């Protein structure tokens, strides 16, 4: 279908973008989630502001013990970036597996986090790595851990006039990997798990098992307490109660969490 | 809201006044009558609408026409030159790479996206590049064979 009537502006600076958002415009990043929603009329913003011409929002650089990734950086750039591949492999690997080439050419890291799809791969990978976002709005700038950003299905703790400007990835995420299961190439993950093994121990996060990316705390505590990988896998689903749906039953998804956590952990350890 | 845009399509600059909500694919098909680019879904899933925007493969159904203002778009209509089929078109013909042909323009534009940048692409890389293009007829085998053959031909010439 054709999107409903809208007013389009293309911001050329962050200040312009923030002013437009404050005036009620919906940010348009890669459009890989927003455009289909507009075509289905699940979203009908009266105004959109295109972030594609804002120089402050693109690019990847080292900043102290973190990597700063502009919100408008595409999945393709994240997947191919040497810094991210070296320090936060889990995030590069998740980005490389998003949708298809055409989706990765346009879809962005900031858009993925803001969209907060409970099946989105990037949020789980960034949560496993221990990443955060920098957001800006009329109240100034603040930093939010990714675990506190996504609060439920398609819902974040961003204020209406706030934009994600940067994603911060720790350089100390250690060895890390992402494993997911989906039926066909372009499908969203039924379940996906990111694991990082850093100086502070194992961190693991999964999608497809709740209304937001979930830390696998039982899996983490078994391994961080010196337990075996087999025990950790057996307990990976503890505390989670994914809804059964067309993708699979609750039991099946809990089974997948264990299998994928094991795979991601084995791959991370061998890296 | 209306906006005047200038988009270079297959080497020719076109200026038109469009509604800001117009999708790029509708601009190509309805304003410019370039109906080779198809529409197969509302969910950015099928890849039938794939074109090149400044050399990169994109879904023309998931961009507004105004987002292409000042930029260069290349569609399937650019392939045939003076009655001579492009190697990718010849390869689809010779390898039976299509049945109904609905997915074919998008398939060829996605395939060109990978083999022009990387003529030595492996079969796996070709398959990866075609992940976002759905075909309901062929079972994909002959499509991959067509792209393989075109890639080899283009690497030779
Ligand atoms: C067929 C298909 C398959 C896909 N498969 C996968 C998959 O396997 N895994 C996966 O993770 N994702 C998948 N995706 C989604 C993809 O990752 C999108 O890129 C992502 O969900 C949205 O990013 P975007 O840049 O396109 O954002 P948009 O679609 O432009 O925006 C999404 C939302 O975020 C808001 N927004 C965007 N940027 C900002 C910002 N900087 N600050 C505040 N708000 C902002 C927008 O207003 C909108 O509400 C798929 C998409 C499609 C169409
Ligand atoms: S029409 Fe289906 S992806 Fe564009
Ligand atoms: S040839 Fe019919 S959809 Fe591909």
Short mmCIF file of C-alpha atoms and ligand atoms in Angstrom, two decimals:
data_model
loop_
_atom_site.label_atom_id
_atom_site.label_comp_id
_atom_site.label_asym_id
_atom_site.label_seq_id
_atom_site.Cartn_x
_atom_site.Cartn_y
_atom_site.Cartn_z
CA UNK A 1 0.00 0.00 0.00
CA UNK A 2 0.90 3.66 -0.18
CA UNK A 3 1.87 5.35 3.08
CA UNK A 4 -0.61 7.93 4.34
CA UNK A 5 0.02 11.61 3.66
CA UNK A 6 3.12 12.90 5.33
CA UNK A 7 5.53 15.76 5.45
CA UNK A 8 9.14 14.77 4.77
CA UNK A 9 12.23 16.71 5.79
CA UNK A 10 15.84 15.71 5.52
CA UNK A 11 17.93 16.92 8.45
CA UNK A 12 21.46 18.06 7.65
CA UNK A 13 22.63 18.37 11.26
CA UNK A 14 21.86 16.78 14.60
CA UNK A 15 20.33 20.04 15.89
CA UNK A 16 17.97 20.15 12.92
CA UNK A 17 16.99 16.52 13.47
CA UNK A 18 16.36 17.12 17.19
CA UNK A 19 14.24 20.20 16.45
CA UNK A 20 12.13 18.21 13.97
CA UNK A 21 11.64 15.35 16.43
CA UNK A 22 10.68 17.84 19.13
CA UNK A 23 8.08 19.26 16.73
CA UNK A 24 6.60 15.76 16.42
CA UNK A 25 8.32 14.24 13.37
CA UNK A 26 9.09 10.53 13.42
CA UNK A 27 12.78 9.72 12.84
CA UNK A 28 13.41 7.76 9.64
CA UNK A 29 16.67 5.81 9.70
CA UNK A 30 17.13 2.93 7.24
CA UNK A 31 13.38 2.58 6.89
CA UNK A 32 13.67 -1.20 6.99
CA UNK A 33 11.09 -1.43 9.77
CA UNK A 34 9.35 1.93 9.56
CA UNK A 35 8.63 1.85 5.81
CA UNK A 36 6.89 -1.55 5.83
CA UNK A 37 4.89 -0.41 8.88
CA UNK A 38 3.89 2.73 6.98
CA UNK A 39 2.95 0.70 3.92
CA UNK A 40 0.79 -1.57 6.05
CA UNK A 41 -0.59 1.55 7.77
CA UNK A 42 0.49 0.17 11.11
CA UNK A 43 2.29 3.49 11.39
CA UNK A 44 1.01 6.72 9.90
CA UNK A 45 3.29 9.52 11.04
CA UNK A 46 2.16 12.96 9.87
CA UNK A 47 5.79 13.97 9.50
CA UNK A 48 9.07 12.13 9.17
CA UNK A 49 12.59 13.45 9.49
CA UNK A 50 15.22 11.59 7.50
CA UNK A 51 18.39 11.11 9.54
CA UNK A 52 20.33 9.98 6.45
CA UNK A 53 22.05 13.34 5.94
CA UNK A 54 23.22 13.94 9.52
CA UNK A 55 27.02 13.65 9.56
CA UNK A 56 27.23 13.38 13.38
CA UNK A 57 25.32 10.08 13.25
CA UNK A 58 27.60 8.03 11.01
CA UNK A 59 30.94 6.42 11.54
CA UNK A 60 32.81 4.12 13.86
CA UNK A 61 35.78 5.19 16.00
CA UNK A 62 37.75 4.25 19.09
CA UNK A 63 37.05 6.36 22.15
CA UNK A 64 39.01 5.30 25.25
CA UNK A 65 38.03 1.78 26.20
CA UNK A 66 34.95 1.85 24.00
CA UNK A 67 34.03 1.87 20.34
CA UNK A 68 31.65 4.68 19.40
CA UNK A 69 29.27 3.69 16.63
CA UNK A 70 27.06 6.38 15.07
CA UNK A 71 23.36 5.50 15.25
CA UNK A 72 23.00 5.67 11.44
CA UNK A 73 25.80 3.18 10.78
CA UNK A 74 24.39 0.41 8.58
CA UNK A 75 24.37 -3.27 9.44
CA UNK A 76 26.70 -3.77 6.50
CA UNK A 77 29.29 -1.33 7.89
CA UNK A 78 29.02 -2.81 11.38
CA UNK A 79 29.47 -6.33 10.00
CA UNK A 80 32.59 -5.37 8.04
CA UNK A 81 34.25 -3.04 10.54
CA UNK A 82 37.67 -4.31 11.70
CA UNK A 83 37.43 -2.66 15.16
CA UNK A 84 34.03 -4.18 15.93
CA UNK A 85 35.06 -7.55 14.54
CA UNK A 86 38.11 -7.55 16.75
CA UNK A 87 36.64 -6.27 20.01
CA UNK A 88 32.94 -7.09 19.79
CA UNK A 89 32.67 -9.95 17.37
CA UNK A 90 29.20 -10.86 18.65
CA UNK A 91 27.84 -7.56 17.32
CA UNK A 92 29.54 -7.82 13.92
CA UNK A 93 28.30 -11.39 13.57
CA UNK A 94 24.71 -10.48 14.47
CA UNK A 95 24.78 -7.57 11.99
CA UNK A 96 26.11 -9.84 9.23
CA UNK A 97 23.12 -12.13 9.71
CA UNK A 98 20.35 -9.53 9.61
CA UNK A 99 17.77 -10.12 6.86
CA UNK A 100 19.41 -9.88 3.43
CA UNK A 101 22.05 -7.82 1.66
CA UNK A 102 19.51 -5.14 0.68
CA UNK A 103 18.27 -4.90 4.28
CA UNK A 104 21.84 -4.65 5.60
CA UNK A 105 22.67 -1.93 3.06
CA UNK A 106 20.03 0.38 4.60
CA UNK A 107 19.11 -0.85 8.09
CA UNK A 108 20.97 0.81 10.96
CA UNK A 109 22.21 -0.08 14.43
CA UNK A 110 20.33 2.86 16.00
CA UNK A 111 17.11 1.97 14.19
CA UNK A 112 17.33 -1.63 15.36
CA UNK A 113 17.62 -0.57 19.00
CA UNK A 114 14.94 2.12 18.77
CA UNK A 115 12.55 -0.25 17.00
CA UNK A 116 13.00 -2.81 19.82
CA UNK A 117 11.60 -5.79 17.96
CA UNK A 118 11.67 -8.73 20.42
CA UNK A 119 13.23 -10.80 17.61
CA UNK A 120 15.88 -8.23 16.63
CA UNK A 121 19.38 -9.70 16.67
CA UNK A 122 21.36 -6.52 17.35
CA UNK A 123 19.81 -5.77 20.75
CA UNK A 124 20.71 -9.24 22.07
CA UNK A 125 24.24 -9.05 20.71
CA UNK A 126 24.81 -5.59 22.17
CA UNK A 127 23.34 -6.66 25.51
CA UNK A 128 25.67 -9.68 25.58
CA UNK A 129 28.62 -7.40 24.88
CA UNK A 130 27.55 -4.98 27.64
CA UNK A 131 26.91 -2.03 25.34
CA UNK A 132 25.06 1.22 25.91
CA UNK A 133 23.53 4.05 23.91
CA UNK A 134 23.99 7.79 24.04
CA UNK A 135 20.74 9.66 23.52
CA UNK A 136 20.01 13.34 23.03
CA UNK A 137 16.84 15.31 23.50
CA UNK A 138 15.62 18.61 24.88
CA UNK A 139 16.70 17.46 28.34
CA UNK A 140 20.30 17.14 27.13
CA UNK A 141 22.42 14.06 26.68
CA UNK A 142 22.26 10.83 28.68
CA UNK A 143 23.65 7.35 28.57
CA UNK A 144 21.45 4.24 28.86
CA UNK A 145 22.64 0.65 29.20
CA UNK A 146 21.05 -1.41 26.45
CA UNK A 147 19.48 -3.60 29.16
CA UNK A 148 17.54 -0.54 30.38
CA UNK A 149 16.72 0.83 26.93
CA UNK A 150 14.30 -1.82 25.71
CA UNK A 151 11.42 -2.23 28.12
CA UNK A 152 8.89 -4.37 26.24
CA UNK A 153 7.60 -5.30 22.76
CA UNK A 154 8.53 -2.41 20.43
CA UNK A 155 8.90 -0.15 23.47
CA UNK A 156 11.90 1.75 24.80
CA UNK A 157 12.67 4.13 27.64
CA UNK A 158 13.41 6.93 25.13
CA UNK A 159 11.43 10.13 25.60
CA UNK A 160 9.39 11.23 22.57
CA UNK A 161 11.85 13.97 21.69
CA UNK A 162 14.99 11.87 22.16
CA UNK A 163 17.20 10.41 19.47
CA UNK A 164 19.78 7.67 19.82
CA UNK A 165 22.97 9.31 18.60
CA UNK A 166 25.58 6.65 19.36
CA UNK A 167 25.99 3.07 20.39
CA UNK A 168 28.93 2.43 22.74
CA UNK A 169 30.53 -0.99 22.58
CA UNK A 170 33.12 -2.02 25.19
CA UNK A 171 36.54 -3.03 23.92
CA UNK A 172 36.76 -5.42 26.86
CA UNK A 173 33.93 -7.70 25.73
CA UNK A 174 36.54 -10.41 25.19
CA UNK A 175 35.84 -13.39 22.97
CA UNK A 176 32.28 -13.39 21.76
CA UNK A 177 29.87 -14.93 19.28
CA UNK A 178 26.24 -14.91 18.17
CA UNK A 179 24.16 -17.95 17.25
CA UNK A 180 20.62 -17.92 15.94
CA UNK A 181 18.02 -20.23 14.51
CA UNK A 182 15.62 -19.33 11.77
CA UNK A 183 13.84 -21.34 9.11
CA UNK A 184 14.69 -19.54 5.88
CA UNK A 185 17.49 -17.18 4.95
CA UNK A 186 15.60 -13.91 5.32
CA UNK A 187 13.43 -14.84 8.30
CA UNK A 188 13.81 -13.22 11.68
CA UNK A 189 15.39 -15.38 14.36
CA UNK A 190 13.04 -17.63 16.29
CA UNK A 191 15.65 -17.55 19.04
CA UNK A 192 19.09 -15.93 19.00
CA UNK A 193 21.79 -15.93 21.68
CA UNK A 194 24.87 -13.75 22.09
CA UNK A 195 27.69 -14.78 24.43
CA UNK A 196 30.78 -12.86 25.49
CA UNK A 197 33.61 -14.18 27.63
CA UNK A 198 35.44 -11.15 29.00
CA UNK A 199 37.59 -10.17 31.97
CA UNK A 200 34.44 -9.91 34.13
CA UNK A 201 33.20 -13.34 33.17
CA UNK A 202 30.55 -14.70 30.87
CA UNK A 203 27.60 -12.58 29.72
CA UNK A 204 24.79 -14.06 27.65
CA UNK A 205 21.59 -12.58 26.24
CA UNK A 206 18.79 -14.05 24.16
CA UNK A 207 15.96 -12.85 21.97
CA UNK A 208 12.75 -14.67 21.09
CA UNK A 209 12.18 -15.75 24.69
CA UNK A 210 10.45 -12.71 26.14
CA UNK A 211 9.11 -9.25 25.40
CA UNK A 212 12.67 -7.88 25.19
CA UNK A 213 16.24 -9.18 25.03
CA UNK A 214 16.80 -11.25 28.18
CA UNK A 215 20.02 -11.92 30.09
CA UNK A 216 20.55 -15.65 30.59
CA UNK A 217 21.42 -15.30 34.26
CA UNK A 218 21.35 -19.00 35.14
CA UNK A 219 23.66 -19.82 32.22
CA UNK A 220 25.98 -17.02 33.29
CA UNK A 221 26.10 -17.95 36.95
CA UNK A 222 26.82 -21.63 36.32
CA UNK A 223 29.80 -20.74 34.13
CA UNK A 224 30.99 -17.84 36.29
CA UNK A 225 30.80 -20.15 39.32
CA UNK A 226 33.12 -22.67 37.65
CA UNK A 227 30.37 -25.08 36.53
CA UNK A 228 30.43 -27.08 33.32
CA UNK A 229 29.08 -25.92 29.96
CA UNK A 230 26.69 -28.89 29.95
CA UNK A 231 25.17 -27.77 33.26
CA UNK A 232 24.95 -24.19 32.01
CA UNK A 233 23.17 -25.34 28.85
CA UNK A 234 20.75 -27.45 30.87
CA UNK A 235 19.84 -24.42 32.99
CA UNK A 236 19.95 -21.77 30.26
CA UNK A 237 16.17 -21.36 30.08
CA UNK A 238 15.67 -20.97 33.81
CA UNK A 239 13.37 -18.08 34.68
CA UNK A 240 12.24 -17.63 31.08
CA UNK A 241 8.75 -18.36 29.83
CA UNK A 242 8.57 -17.68 26.09
CA UNK A 243 5.10 -17.71 24.58
CA UNK A 244 4.30 -20.64 22.33
CA UNK A 245 3.30 -19.44 18.87
CA UNK A 246 3.54 -20.40 15.17
CA UNK A 247 7.34 -20.45 15.47
CA UNK A 248 7.29 -23.12 18.16
CA UNK A 249 6.09 -24.13 21.60
CA UNK A 250 7.44 -22.80 24.88
CA UNK A 251 9.40 -26.06 25.40
CA UNK A 252 10.90 -25.86 21.92
CA UNK A 253 12.09 -22.30 22.40
CA UNK A 254 13.59 -23.17 25.79
CA UNK A 255 15.38 -26.07 24.09
CA UNK A 256 16.70 -23.67 21.43
CA UNK A 257 18.05 -21.25 24.06
CA UNK A 258 20.22 -23.97 25.54
CA UNK A 259 21.45 -25.28 22.19
CA UNK A 260 22.24 -21.82 20.85
CA UNK A 261 23.88 -20.62 24.08
CA UNK A 262 26.10 -23.70 23.90
CA UNK A 263 26.95 -23.04 20.26
CA UNK A 264 27.71 -19.37 20.83
CA UNK A 265 29.84 -20.17 23.89
CA UNK A 266 31.81 -22.85 22.02
CA UNK A 267 32.38 -20.51 19.09
CA UNK A 268 33.41 -17.62 21.35
CA UNK A 269 35.87 -19.83 23.26
CA UNK A 270 37.48 -21.04 20.07
CA UNK A 271 38.01 -17.54 18.74
CA UNK B 1 3.08 17.78 0.65
CA UNK B 2 4.56 17.96 -2.84
CA UNK B 3 8.23 18.31 -3.65
CA UNK B 4 10.18 18.72 -6.87
CA UNK B 5 12.90 16.13 -7.22
CA UNK B 6 15.54 15.31 -9.80
CA UNK B 7 16.59 11.70 -10.02
CA UNK B 8 19.04 10.31 -12.55
CA UNK B 9 17.58 7.04 -13.73
CA UNK B 10 19.69 4.84 -16.00
CA UNK B 11 21.82 7.85 -16.93
CA UNK B 12 18.99 10.29 -17.69
CA UNK B 13 18.02 13.05 -15.25
CA UNK B 14 14.27 13.27 -14.61
CA UNK B 15 12.67 16.17 -12.78
CA UNK B 16 9.16 15.80 -11.43
CA UNK B 17 6.86 17.08 -8.74
CA UNK B 18 5.88 14.21 -6.47
CA UNK B 19 3.95 13.68 -3.29
CA UNK B 20 6.42 13.25 -0.45
CA UNK B 21 4.80 9.98 0.56
CA UNK B 22 5.35 8.45 -2.91
CA UNK B 23 7.52 5.33 -2.85
CA UNK B 24 10.51 5.20 -5.18
CA UNK B 25 9.08 2.11 -6.86
CA UNK B 26 5.88 4.00 -7.74
CA UNK B 27 7.95 6.89 -9.08
CA UNK B 28 9.79 4.47 -11.37
CA UNK B 29 6.72 2.55 -12.48
CA UNK B 30 4.05 5.22 -12.63
CA UNK B 31 5.81 8.54 -13.17
CA UNK B 32 8.56 7.25 -15.47
CA UNK B 33 6.69 4.23 -16.89
CA UNK B 34 9.64 1.96 -16.09
CA UNK B 35 7.56 -1.06 -15.19
CA UNK B 36 10.42 -3.55 -15.18
CA UNK B 37 10.83 -2.99 -11.44
CA UNK B 38 8.11 -5.07 -9.78
CA UNK B 39 6.19 -4.89 -6.50
CA UNK B 40 5.58 -8.20 -4.77
CA UNK B 41 4.85 -7.39 -1.14
CA UNK B 42 4.14 -4.74 1.48
CA UNK B 43 6.68 -6.03 3.98
CA UNK B 44 10.12 -5.42 2.40
CA UNK B 45 10.53 -9.17 2.07
CA UNK B 46 10.37 -10.26 -1.58
CA UNK B 47 13.13 -8.29 -3.33
CA UNK B 48 11.18 -7.91 -6.62
CA UNK B 49 11.68 -4.15 -6.39
CA UNK B 50 15.50 -4.26 -6.05
CA UNK B 51 17.34 -1.44 -7.86
CA UNK B 52 20.74 0.19 -7.45
CA UNK B 53 20.94 3.55 -5.65
CA UNK B 54 24.34 5.18 -6.18
CA UNK B 55 25.70 1.71 -6.93
CA UNK B 56 24.24 -0.08 -3.90
CA UNK B 57 21.36 -2.56 -4.02
CA UNK B 58 18.26 -1.25 -2.25
CA UNK B 59 14.54 -2.04 -2.06
CA UNK B 60 12.76 0.67 -4.04
CA UNK B 61 9.53 -0.14 -2.17
CA UNK B 62 11.13 0.86 1.12
CA UNK B 63 12.44 4.27 0.11
CA UNK B 64 10.47 7.41 -0.58
CA UNK B 65 11.03 8.89 -4.02
CA UNK B 66 12.16 12.13 -2.32
CA UNK B 67 15.01 10.17 -0.70
CA UNK B 68 16.42 9.57 -4.18
CA UNK B 69 16.50 13.30 -4.98
CA UNK B 70 19.90 14.18 -6.44
CA UNK B 71 20.95 10.55 -6.61
CA UNK B 72 21.42 7.92 -9.33
CA UNK B 73 19.11 4.95 -9.73
CA UNK B 74 19.75 2.03 -12.01
CA UNK B 75 16.95 -0.34 -12.97
CA UNK B 76 16.61 -3.52 -14.99
CA UNK B 77 15.79 -1.42 -18.08
CA UNK B 78 19.44 -0.32 -18.19
CA UNK B 79 20.69 -3.80 -18.95
CA UNK B 80 19.81 -4.30 -22.61
CA UNK B 81 21.85 -1.97 -24.83
CA UNK B 82 20.95 -1.38 -28.51
CA UNK B 83 19.00 -4.60 -28.78
CA UNK B 84 21.88 -6.58 -27.26
CA UNK B 85 21.10 -8.50 -24.06
CA UNK B 86 23.35 -7.97 -21.03
CA UNK B 87 25.39 -11.07 -20.05
CA UNK B 88 23.15 -11.58 -17.01
CA UNK B 89 20.04 -11.56 -19.22
CA UNK B 90 21.65 -13.99 -21.66
CA UNK B 91 22.63 -16.25 -18.80
CA UNK B 92 19.09 -16.34 -17.37
CA UNK B 93 17.82 -17.16 -20.86
CA UNK B 94 20.34 -19.91 -21.50
CA UNK B 95 20.18 -21.51 -18.03
CA UNK B 96 16.40 -21.43 -17.73
CA UNK B 97 16.76 -19.04 -14.78
CA UNK B 98 13.13 -17.94 -14.90
CA UNK B 99 9.68 -19.36 -15.28
CA UNK B 100 6.98 -16.71 -14.76
CA UNK B 101 9.63 -13.98 -14.61
CA UNK B 102 8.04 -11.95 -11.82
CA UNK B 103 11.07 -12.12 -9.55
CA UNK B 104 13.61 -11.84 -12.38
CA UNK B 105 14.27 -8.07 -12.50
CA UNK B 106 15.01 -8.03 -8.76
CA UNK B 107 17.07 -11.21 -9.01
CA UNK B 108 19.21 -9.75 -11.78
CA UNK B 109 19.76 -6.43 -9.99
CA UNK B 110 20.75 -8.21 -6.74
CA UNK B 111 23.00 -10.58 -8.67
CA UNK B 112 24.70 -7.68 -10.47
CA UNK B 113 25.20 -6.01 -7.10
CA UNK B 114 27.51 -8.83 -6.07
CA UNK B 115 29.18 -9.86 -9.32
CA UNK B 116 30.06 -6.36 -10.51
CA UNK B 117 31.90 -5.70 -7.25
CA UNK B 118 33.27 -9.19 -7.00
CA UNK B 119 33.38 -11.06 -10.33
CA UNK B 120 35.02 -14.09 -8.69
CA UNK B 121 32.09 -14.56 -6.26
CA UNK B 122 31.69 -18.14 -5.08
CA UNK B 123 28.35 -19.95 -5.33
CA UNK B 124 27.89 -19.39 -1.60
CA UNK B 125 28.45 -15.67 -2.00
CA UNK B 126 25.96 -15.60 -4.86
CA UNK B 127 23.39 -17.41 -2.75
CA UNK B 128 23.98 -15.00 0.11
CA UNK B 129 23.47 -12.02 -2.19
CA UNK B 130 20.15 -13.47 -3.35
CA UNK B 131 18.81 -14.16 0.17
CA UNK B 132 16.42 -11.24 -0.06
CA UNK B 133 14.90 -12.28 -3.39
CA UNK B 134 12.03 -14.74 -3.29
CA UNK B 135 11.10 -16.90 -6.29
CA UNK B 136 7.92 -18.96 -6.28
CA UNK B 137 8.70 -20.91 -9.44
CA UNK B 138 12.24 -22.07 -10.05
CA UNK B 139 13.53 -23.58 -6.83
CA UNK B 140 16.55 -21.22 -7.14
CA UNK B 141 18.93 -23.83 -8.60
CA UNK B 142 18.81 -22.47 -12.14
CA UNK B 143 18.96 -18.91 -10.88
CA UNK B 144 22.25 -19.63 -9.13
CA UNK B 145 23.48 -21.42 -12.27
CA UNK B 146 22.53 -18.36 -14.36
CA UNK B 147 24.33 -15.96 -12.05
CA UNK B 148 27.36 -18.25 -11.91
CA UNK B 149 27.50 -18.36 -15.69
CA UNK B 150 27.09 -14.57 -16.01
CA UNK B 151 29.79 -13.98 -13.38
CA UNK B 152 32.20 -16.23 -15.27
CA UNK B 153 31.33 -14.57 -18.57
CA UNK B 154 31.77 -11.07 -17.12
CA UNK B 155 35.11 -12.03 -15.54
CA UNK B 156 36.34 -13.22 -18.96
CA UNK B 157 35.34 -10.10 -20.89
C1 LIG C 1 12.58 -8.69 5.52
C2 LIG C 1 13.27 -8.18 6.75
C3 LIG C 1 14.03 -9.04 7.51
C4 LIG C 1 14.68 -8.58 8.65
N1 LIG C 1 15.40 -9.47 9.37
C5 LIG C 1 16.00 -9.06 10.50
C6 LIG C 1 16.77 -9.96 11.26
O1 LIG C 1 16.93 -11.12 10.91
N2 LIG C 1 17.33 -9.50 12.41
C7 LIG C 1 17.20 -8.19 12.81
O2 LIG C 1 17.74 -7.83 13.84
N3 LIG C 1 16.51 -7.31 12.09
C8 LIG C 1 15.90 -7.71 10.94
N4 LIG C 1 15.20 -6.80 10.22
C9 LIG C 1 15.05 -5.39 10.70
C10 LIG C 1 16.27 -4.55 10.41
O3 LIG C 1 17.29 -4.86 11.30
C11 LIG C 1 15.98 -3.06 10.54
O4 LIG C 1 17.12 -2.46 10.03
C12 LIG C 1 15.77 -2.51 11.93
O5 LIG C 1 14.73 -3.14 12.63
C13 LIG C 1 15.35 -1.05 11.88
O6 LIG C 1 16.42 -0.25 11.52
P1 LIG C 1 16.25 0.92 10.50
O7 LIG C 1 17.51 1.68 10.48
O8 LIG C 1 15.79 0.40 9.21
O9 LIG C 1 15.15 1.82 11.20
P2 LIG C 1 13.74 2.49 10.73
O10 LIG C 1 12.92 1.45 10.09
O11 LIG C 1 14.09 3.69 9.91
O12 LIG C 1 13.19 2.93 12.09
C14 LIG C 1 12.70 1.98 13.04
C15 LIG C 1 12.15 2.73 14.27
O13 LIG C 1 13.18 3.33 15.02
C16 LIG C 1 13.02 4.75 15.09
N5 LIG C 1 14.38 5.30 14.98
C17 LIG C 1 15.26 5.05 13.99
N6 LIG C 1 16.46 5.61 14.26
C18 LIG C 1 16.33 6.23 15.47
C19 LIG C 1 17.23 6.97 16.28
N7 LIG C 1 18.51 7.19 15.93
N8 LIG C 1 16.77 7.45 17.46
C20 LIG C 1 15.48 7.23 17.84
N9 LIG C 1 14.60 6.53 17.11
C21 LIG C 1 15.01 6.04 15.93
C22 LIG C 1 12.08 5.09 13.97
O14 LIG C 1 11.34 6.27 14.22
C23 LIG C 1 11.19 3.87 13.91
O15 LIG C 1 10.23 3.93 14.90
C24 LIG C 1 14.56 -7.22 9.04
C25 LIG C 1 13.80 -6.34 8.28
C26 LIG C 1 13.15 -6.80 7.14
C27 LIG C 1 12.36 -5.84 6.32
S1 LIG C 2 8.11 -5.12 -3.14
FE1 LIG C 2 8.65 -6.78 -1.87
S2 LIG C 2 10.57 -6.15 -1.10
FE2 LIG C 2 9.99 -4.46 -2.28
S1 LIG C 3 10.30 -17.09 -11.94
FE1 LIG C 3 8.31 -16.94 -11.11
S2 LIG C 3 8.73 -16.01 -9.19
FE2 LIG C 3 10.68 -16.44 -9.91
#
